[in-house]
Structures are given as structure tokens and as C-alpha cells.
Amino acid sequence: MPGGFPEFRLGAVLATSFTGTLSERYGEPVERIPTPRRLVDWLAVNGLAVDSCTAAQLERARELRESIHATATAAALHEALPAAAVGVINDCSSNGRAAAILTTEGSRHWRLGSASGVDDALGVIAADAIEIIAGDRDGRLALCASPTCRAAFFDTSRSRTRRWCDMNTCGNRQKKARFAAKRRPVSPVAR
């Protein structure tokens, strides 16, 4: 744990990586952005560098995170999308003023406004969420099979049958548990 904080879980999809800043939602929750500075760190790691973040902006980020989680979960379960959560996502998307920039290497980077960098970064995350929830990208939304996690993730595997949000954490934990269960001695039946 660098600096006393849990490591970030990074994924290929920005919106679902962002929801992963709170993991183990149905066990002992692990908050990966407990402070404004930690949100700044997460944004930088994900190509959305900002200079600073206020406590109010951190709260807005968490509200967006939970709205994306609720909406992605509903979409994965083929349920009606929660109107309030959709409203938060739409507000963040429309309030951001980030611009996509093409580099000479052919990759996309984001240019965030100097005055409202966090709002712009949240707008990029919200727009990414809209794209995956609306089905505009090749893949499918799914929920982690871990009963303590149940994180929404975007499955781009060829067969679209991935079960874990992160094989190195949830998947590995489940494999270890199955292995340990197979190795436990069978207790003799009392006579």
C-alpha cells in the first residue's frame, strides 16, 4: 500500500476502472480515493492530470462513481436504469469541457481546462460510462462473480464470458478458496 493507501485497480475501460475505486462493496469495502489528493493521483494515472481537488469535488466524484456503478449494474442485469443516477452521469458529462487531442504517435489524450480540471475529468469519465452503458462499444457489461465484490466491468473477451472484474484479485481469491476446499480433510462421520 503506497503511502498507506490501497493500490489502484487499473483496467482498460475508464468508467469501470473508476467504479473500482471502491471495491468489496458487499464485504469489507475498500476505498481507494479517501482524500482529494488520492483522487488527483487516480486521475493522473488515468491520463486526466489535474493540479488539485477540493473536498466538494471529491464528493462529486464519488457521487458520479456510485451513479455509474448503479447504472452499469442495472444495464448488466437488463433492468431499468435508475433515473437519478442517469441524471448525475448526464450532468457530469455535459458540465465537462475536455477536448480530445490526437498526438503525433496516433494516440488520444485529453486536454482539460485549467479552471475546472476536475469537472472536465469527471466529464470524460461520464462520457465513457455513457458509451459503454448505451452499447456503443464492442463488449458487454457484466458483474463480478465474487459475492463480496459484484463490481460492474466491461467484458471485451472474445467469448464474452469473463467472470471476474480482476483476475489478479477476485478471480485469484476464488481459485484459492476452491483449491483450499478441495484439500480440506473430510471429517469422519460420528457413530
mmCIF file of C-alpha atoms in Angstrom, residues 1-171:
data_model
loop_
_atom_site.group_PDB
_atom_site.id
_atom_site.type_symbol
_atom_site.label_atom_id
_atom_site.label_comp_id
_atom_site.label_asym_id
_atom_site.label_seq_id
_atom_site.Cartn_x
_atom_site.Cartn_y
_atom_site.Cartn_z
ATOM 1 C CA MET A 1 0.000 0.000 0.000
ATOM 2 C CA PRO A 2 1.859 3.074 -1.252
ATOM 3 C CA GLY A 3 1.512 5.985 1.155
ATOM 4 C CA GLY A 4 -0.769 3.904 3.382
ATOM 5 C CA PHE A 5 -3.465 3.680 0.715
ATOM 6 C CA PRO A 6 -4.606 0.565 -1.181
ATOM 7 C CA GLU A 7 -3.263 0.300 -4.719
ATOM 8 C CA PHE A 8 -5.430 1.368 -7.622
ATOM 9 C CA ARG A 9 -7.073 -1.348 -9.690
ATOM 10 C CA LEU A 10 -6.497 -0.272 -13.251
ATOM 11 C CA GLY A 11 -8.488 -1.564 -16.148
ATOM 12 C CA ALA A 12 -8.819 -0.914 -19.850
ATOM 13 C CA VAL A 13 -12.163 0.892 -19.513
ATOM 14 C CA LEU A 14 -12.045 4.251 -17.748
ATOM 15 C CA ALA A 15 -15.603 4.269 -16.362
ATOM 16 C CA THR A 16 -15.487 0.803 -14.811
ATOM 17 C CA SER A 17 -11.947 1.407 -13.542
ATOM 18 C CA PHE A 18 -13.351 4.458 -11.800
ATOM 19 C CA THR A 19 -16.100 2.423 -10.128
ATOM 20 C CA GLY A 20 -13.293 0.117 -8.929
ATOM 21 C CA THR A 21 -12.013 2.893 -6.666
ATOM 22 C CA LEU A 22 -14.483 1.392 -4.190
ATOM 23 C CA SER A 23 -14.159 -2.381 -4.087
ATOM 24 C CA GLU A 24 -15.548 -5.187 -1.982
ATOM 25 C CA ARG A 25 -18.866 -3.330 -1.809
ATOM 26 C CA TYR A 26 -20.608 -6.357 -0.250
ATOM 27 C CA GLY A 27 -17.809 -7.372 2.110
ATOM 28 C CA GLU A 28 -15.440 -5.002 3.841
ATOM 29 C CA PRO A 29 -15.421 -2.018 1.445
ATOM 30 C CA VAL A 30 -12.019 -0.725 0.312
ATOM 31 C CA GLU A 31 -11.999 2.990 -0.550
ATOM 32 C CA ARG A 32 -9.148 3.836 -2.908
ATOM 33 C CA ILE A 33 -9.863 7.582 -3.154
ATOM 34 C CA PRO A 34 -10.374 8.571 0.501
ATOM 35 C CA THR A 35 -8.854 12.056 0.088
ATOM 36 C CA PRO A 36 -8.879 14.767 -2.580
ATOM 37 C CA ARG A 37 -5.147 14.163 -3.161
ATOM 38 C CA ARG A 38 -5.800 10.484 -3.829
ATOM 39 C CA LEU A 39 -8.393 11.407 -6.480
ATOM 40 C CA VAL A 40 -5.773 13.671 -8.094
ATOM 41 C CA ASP A 41 -3.404 10.669 -8.121
ATOM 42 C CA TRP A 42 -6.023 8.365 -9.697
ATOM 43 C CA LEU A 43 -6.862 10.907 -12.376
ATOM 44 C CA ALA A 44 -3.165 11.352 -13.238
ATOM 45 C CA VAL A 45 -2.624 7.585 -13.546
ATOM 46 C CA ASN A 46 -5.545 7.513 -15.984
ATOM 47 C CA GLY A 47 -4.354 10.343 -18.225
ATOM 48 C CA LEU A 48 -6.559 13.034 -16.697
ATOM 49 C CA ALA A 49 -3.984 15.016 -14.690
ATOM 50 C CA VAL A 50 -5.288 17.924 -12.612
ATOM 51 C CA ASP A 51 -3.411 20.226 -10.234
ATOM 52 C CA SER A 52 -5.734 19.996 -7.251
ATOM 53 C CA CYS A 53 -9.092 18.813 -5.972
ATOM 54 C CA THR A 54 -11.403 20.160 -3.280
ATOM 55 C CA ALA A 55 -13.420 18.130 -0.791
ATOM 56 C CA ALA A 56 -16.596 19.113 -2.693
ATOM 57 C CA GLN A 57 -15.092 17.856 -5.960
ATOM 58 C CA LEU A 58 -14.157 14.570 -4.279
ATOM 59 C CA GLU A 59 -17.764 14.197 -3.122
ATOM 60 C CA ARG A 60 -18.997 14.924 -6.645
ATOM 61 C CA ALA A 61 -16.564 12.323 -7.998
ATOM 62 C CA ARG A 62 -17.863 9.742 -5.531
ATOM 63 C CA GLU A 63 -21.448 10.612 -6.500
ATOM 64 C CA LEU A 64 -20.522 10.043 -10.146
ATOM 65 C CA ARG A 65 -18.749 6.792 -9.267
ATOM 66 C CA GLU A 66 -21.792 5.429 -7.449
ATOM 67 C CA SER A 67 -24.115 6.585 -10.229
ATOM 68 C CA ILE A 68 -22.003 4.789 -12.836
ATOM 69 C CA HIS A 69 -21.930 1.669 -10.646
ATOM 70 C CA ALA A 70 -25.722 1.691 -10.155
ATOM 71 C CA THR A 71 -26.418 2.309 -13.833
ATOM 72 C CA ALA A 72 -23.869 -0.213 -15.114
ATOM 73 C CA THR A 73 -25.206 -2.811 -12.661
ATOM 74 C CA ALA A 74 -28.766 -2.241 -13.884
ATOM 75 C CA ALA A 75 -27.603 -2.460 -17.508
ATOM 76 C CA ALA A 76 -25.689 -5.705 -16.815
ATOM 77 C CA LEU A 77 -28.819 -7.186 -15.232
ATOM 78 C CA HIS A 78 -31.033 -5.865 -18.070
ATOM 79 C CA GLU A 79 -33.055 -3.800 -15.593
ATOM 80 C CA ALA A 80 -34.403 -0.270 -15.882
ATOM 81 C CA LEU A 81 -31.671 2.325 -15.440
ATOM 82 C CA PRO A 82 -32.052 4.384 -12.227
ATOM 83 C CA ALA A 83 -33.216 7.865 -13.268
ATOM 84 C CA ALA A 84 -31.337 9.764 -10.538
ATOM 85 C CA ALA A 85 -28.055 8.017 -11.377
ATOM 86 C CA VAL A 86 -28.556 8.674 -15.098
ATOM 87 C CA GLY A 87 -29.121 12.343 -14.233
ATOM 88 C CA VAL A 88 -25.804 12.564 -12.357
ATOM 89 C CA ILE A 89 -23.939 10.926 -15.252
ATOM 90 C CA ASN A 90 -25.552 13.266 -17.786
ATOM 91 C CA ASP A 91 -24.843 16.352 -15.640
ATOM 92 C CA CYS A 92 -21.174 15.437 -15.269
ATOM 93 C CA SER A 93 -20.850 14.675 -18.976
ATOM 94 C CA SER A 94 -22.408 17.980 -20.036
ATOM 95 C CA ASN A 95 -20.501 20.071 -17.451
ATOM 96 C CA GLY A 96 -17.085 18.869 -18.581
ATOM 97 C CA ARG A 97 -15.226 20.799 -21.243
ATOM 98 C CA ALA A 98 -12.378 18.435 -22.029
ATOM 99 C CA ALA A 99 -11.090 18.178 -25.565
ATOM 100 C CA ALA A 100 -9.730 15.029 -27.174
ATOM 101 C CA ILE A 101 -6.260 15.664 -28.606
ATOM 102 C CA LEU A 102 -4.544 13.430 -31.156
ATOM 103 C CA THR A 103 -0.807 13.004 -30.620
ATOM 104 C CA THR A 104 1.719 12.569 -33.423
ATOM 105 C CA GLU A 105 2.093 8.961 -32.216
ATOM 106 C CA GLY A 106 -1.570 8.393 -33.043
ATOM 107 C CA SER A 107 -2.932 8.163 -29.512
ATOM 108 C CA ARG A 108 -5.664 10.201 -27.860
ATOM 109 C CA HIS A 109 -5.008 12.436 -24.867
ATOM 110 C CA TRP A 110 -7.354 14.738 -23.023
ATOM 111 C CA ARG A 111 -6.861 18.487 -22.653
ATOM 112 C CA LEU A 112 -8.597 19.639 -19.504
ATOM 113 C CA GLY A 113 -9.474 23.257 -18.742
ATOM 114 C CA SER A 114 -7.240 24.888 -16.134
ATOM 115 C CA ALA A 115 -10.029 26.370 -14.008
ATOM 116 C CA SER A 116 -12.254 23.308 -13.820
ATOM 117 C CA GLY A 117 -9.890 20.396 -14.363
ATOM 118 C CA VAL A 118 -11.697 18.002 -12.021
ATOM 119 C CA ASP A 119 -15.069 18.803 -13.597
ATOM 120 C CA ASP A 120 -13.546 18.214 -17.033
ATOM 121 C CA ALA A 121 -12.038 14.899 -15.900
ATOM 122 C CA LEU A 122 -15.377 13.790 -14.450
ATOM 123 C CA GLY A 123 -16.983 14.747 -17.770
ATOM 124 C CA VAL A 124 -14.583 12.426 -19.619
ATOM 125 C CA ILE A 125 -15.374 9.584 -17.191
ATOM 126 C CA ALA A 126 -19.126 10.210 -17.519
ATOM 127 C CA ALA A 127 -18.917 10.253 -21.331
ATOM 128 C CA ASP A 128 -17.039 6.936 -21.220
ATOM 129 C CA ALA A 129 -19.774 5.490 -18.995
ATOM 130 C CA ILE A 130 -22.453 6.666 -21.404
ATOM 131 C CA GLU A 131 -20.651 4.993 -24.290
ATOM 132 C CA ILE A 132 -20.420 1.577 -22.604
ATOM 133 C CA ILE A 133 -23.870 1.642 -20.985
ATOM 134 C CA ALA A 134 -25.504 2.709 -24.262
ATOM 135 C CA GLY A 135 -23.832 -0.224 -26.009
ATOM 136 C CA ASP A 136 -21.738 1.936 -28.340
ATOM 137 C CA ARG A 137 -18.600 -0.137 -27.771
ATOM 138 C CA ASP A 138 -17.833 -3.736 -28.653
ATOM 139 C CA GLY A 139 -18.199 -5.712 -25.424
ATOM 140 C CA ARG A 140 -20.735 -6.331 -22.699
ATOM 141 C CA LEU A 141 -21.319 -5.125 -19.167
ATOM 142 C CA ALA A 142 -21.094 -7.876 -16.570
ATOM 143 C CA LEU A 143 -20.901 -8.201 -12.791
ATOM 144 C CA CYS A 144 -18.019 -9.787 -10.928
ATOM 145 C CA ALA A 145 -18.875 -13.311 -9.747
ATOM 146 C CA SER A 146 -17.301 -12.655 -6.342
ATOM 147 C CA PRO A 147 -20.161 -12.351 -3.827
ATOM 148 C CA THR A 148 -18.279 -9.700 -1.840
ATOM 149 C CA CYS A 149 -17.351 -7.614 -4.903
ATOM 150 C CA ARG A 150 -20.079 -7.642 -7.587
ATOM 151 C CA ALA A 151 -18.281 -4.821 -9.433
ATOM 152 C CA ALA A 152 -19.530 -3.906 -12.869
ATOM 153 C CA PHE A 153 -16.909 -4.462 -15.549
ATOM 154 C CA PHE A 154 -16.788 -4.289 -19.323
ATOM 155 C CA ASP A 155 -16.055 -7.668 -20.868
ATOM 156 C CA THR A 156 -14.231 -7.464 -24.185
ATOM 157 C CA SER A 157 -13.055 -11.081 -24.198
ATOM 158 C CA ARG A 158 -13.692 -12.972 -27.420
ATOM 159 C CA SER A 159 -16.342 -15.223 -25.847
ATOM 160 C CA ARG A 160 -17.817 -12.504 -23.562
ATOM 161 C CA THR A 161 -17.808 -14.992 -20.674
ATOM 162 C CA ARG A 162 -15.358 -13.344 -18.278
ATOM 163 C CA ARG A 163 -16.469 -13.853 -14.652
ATOM 164 C CA TRP A 164 -14.192 -11.599 -12.600
ATOM 165 C CA CYS A 165 -13.665 -7.847 -12.545
ATOM 166 C CA ASP A 166 -9.962 -8.546 -11.989
ATOM 167 C CA MET A 167 -8.396 -11.969 -12.273
ATOM 168 C CA ASN A 168 -5.480 -10.929 -10.034
ATOM 169 C CA THR A 169 -7.758 -10.133 -7.099
ATOM 170 C CA CYS A 170 -11.286 -11.529 -7.192
ATOM 171 C CA GLY A 171 -10.561 -14.384 -9.588
#
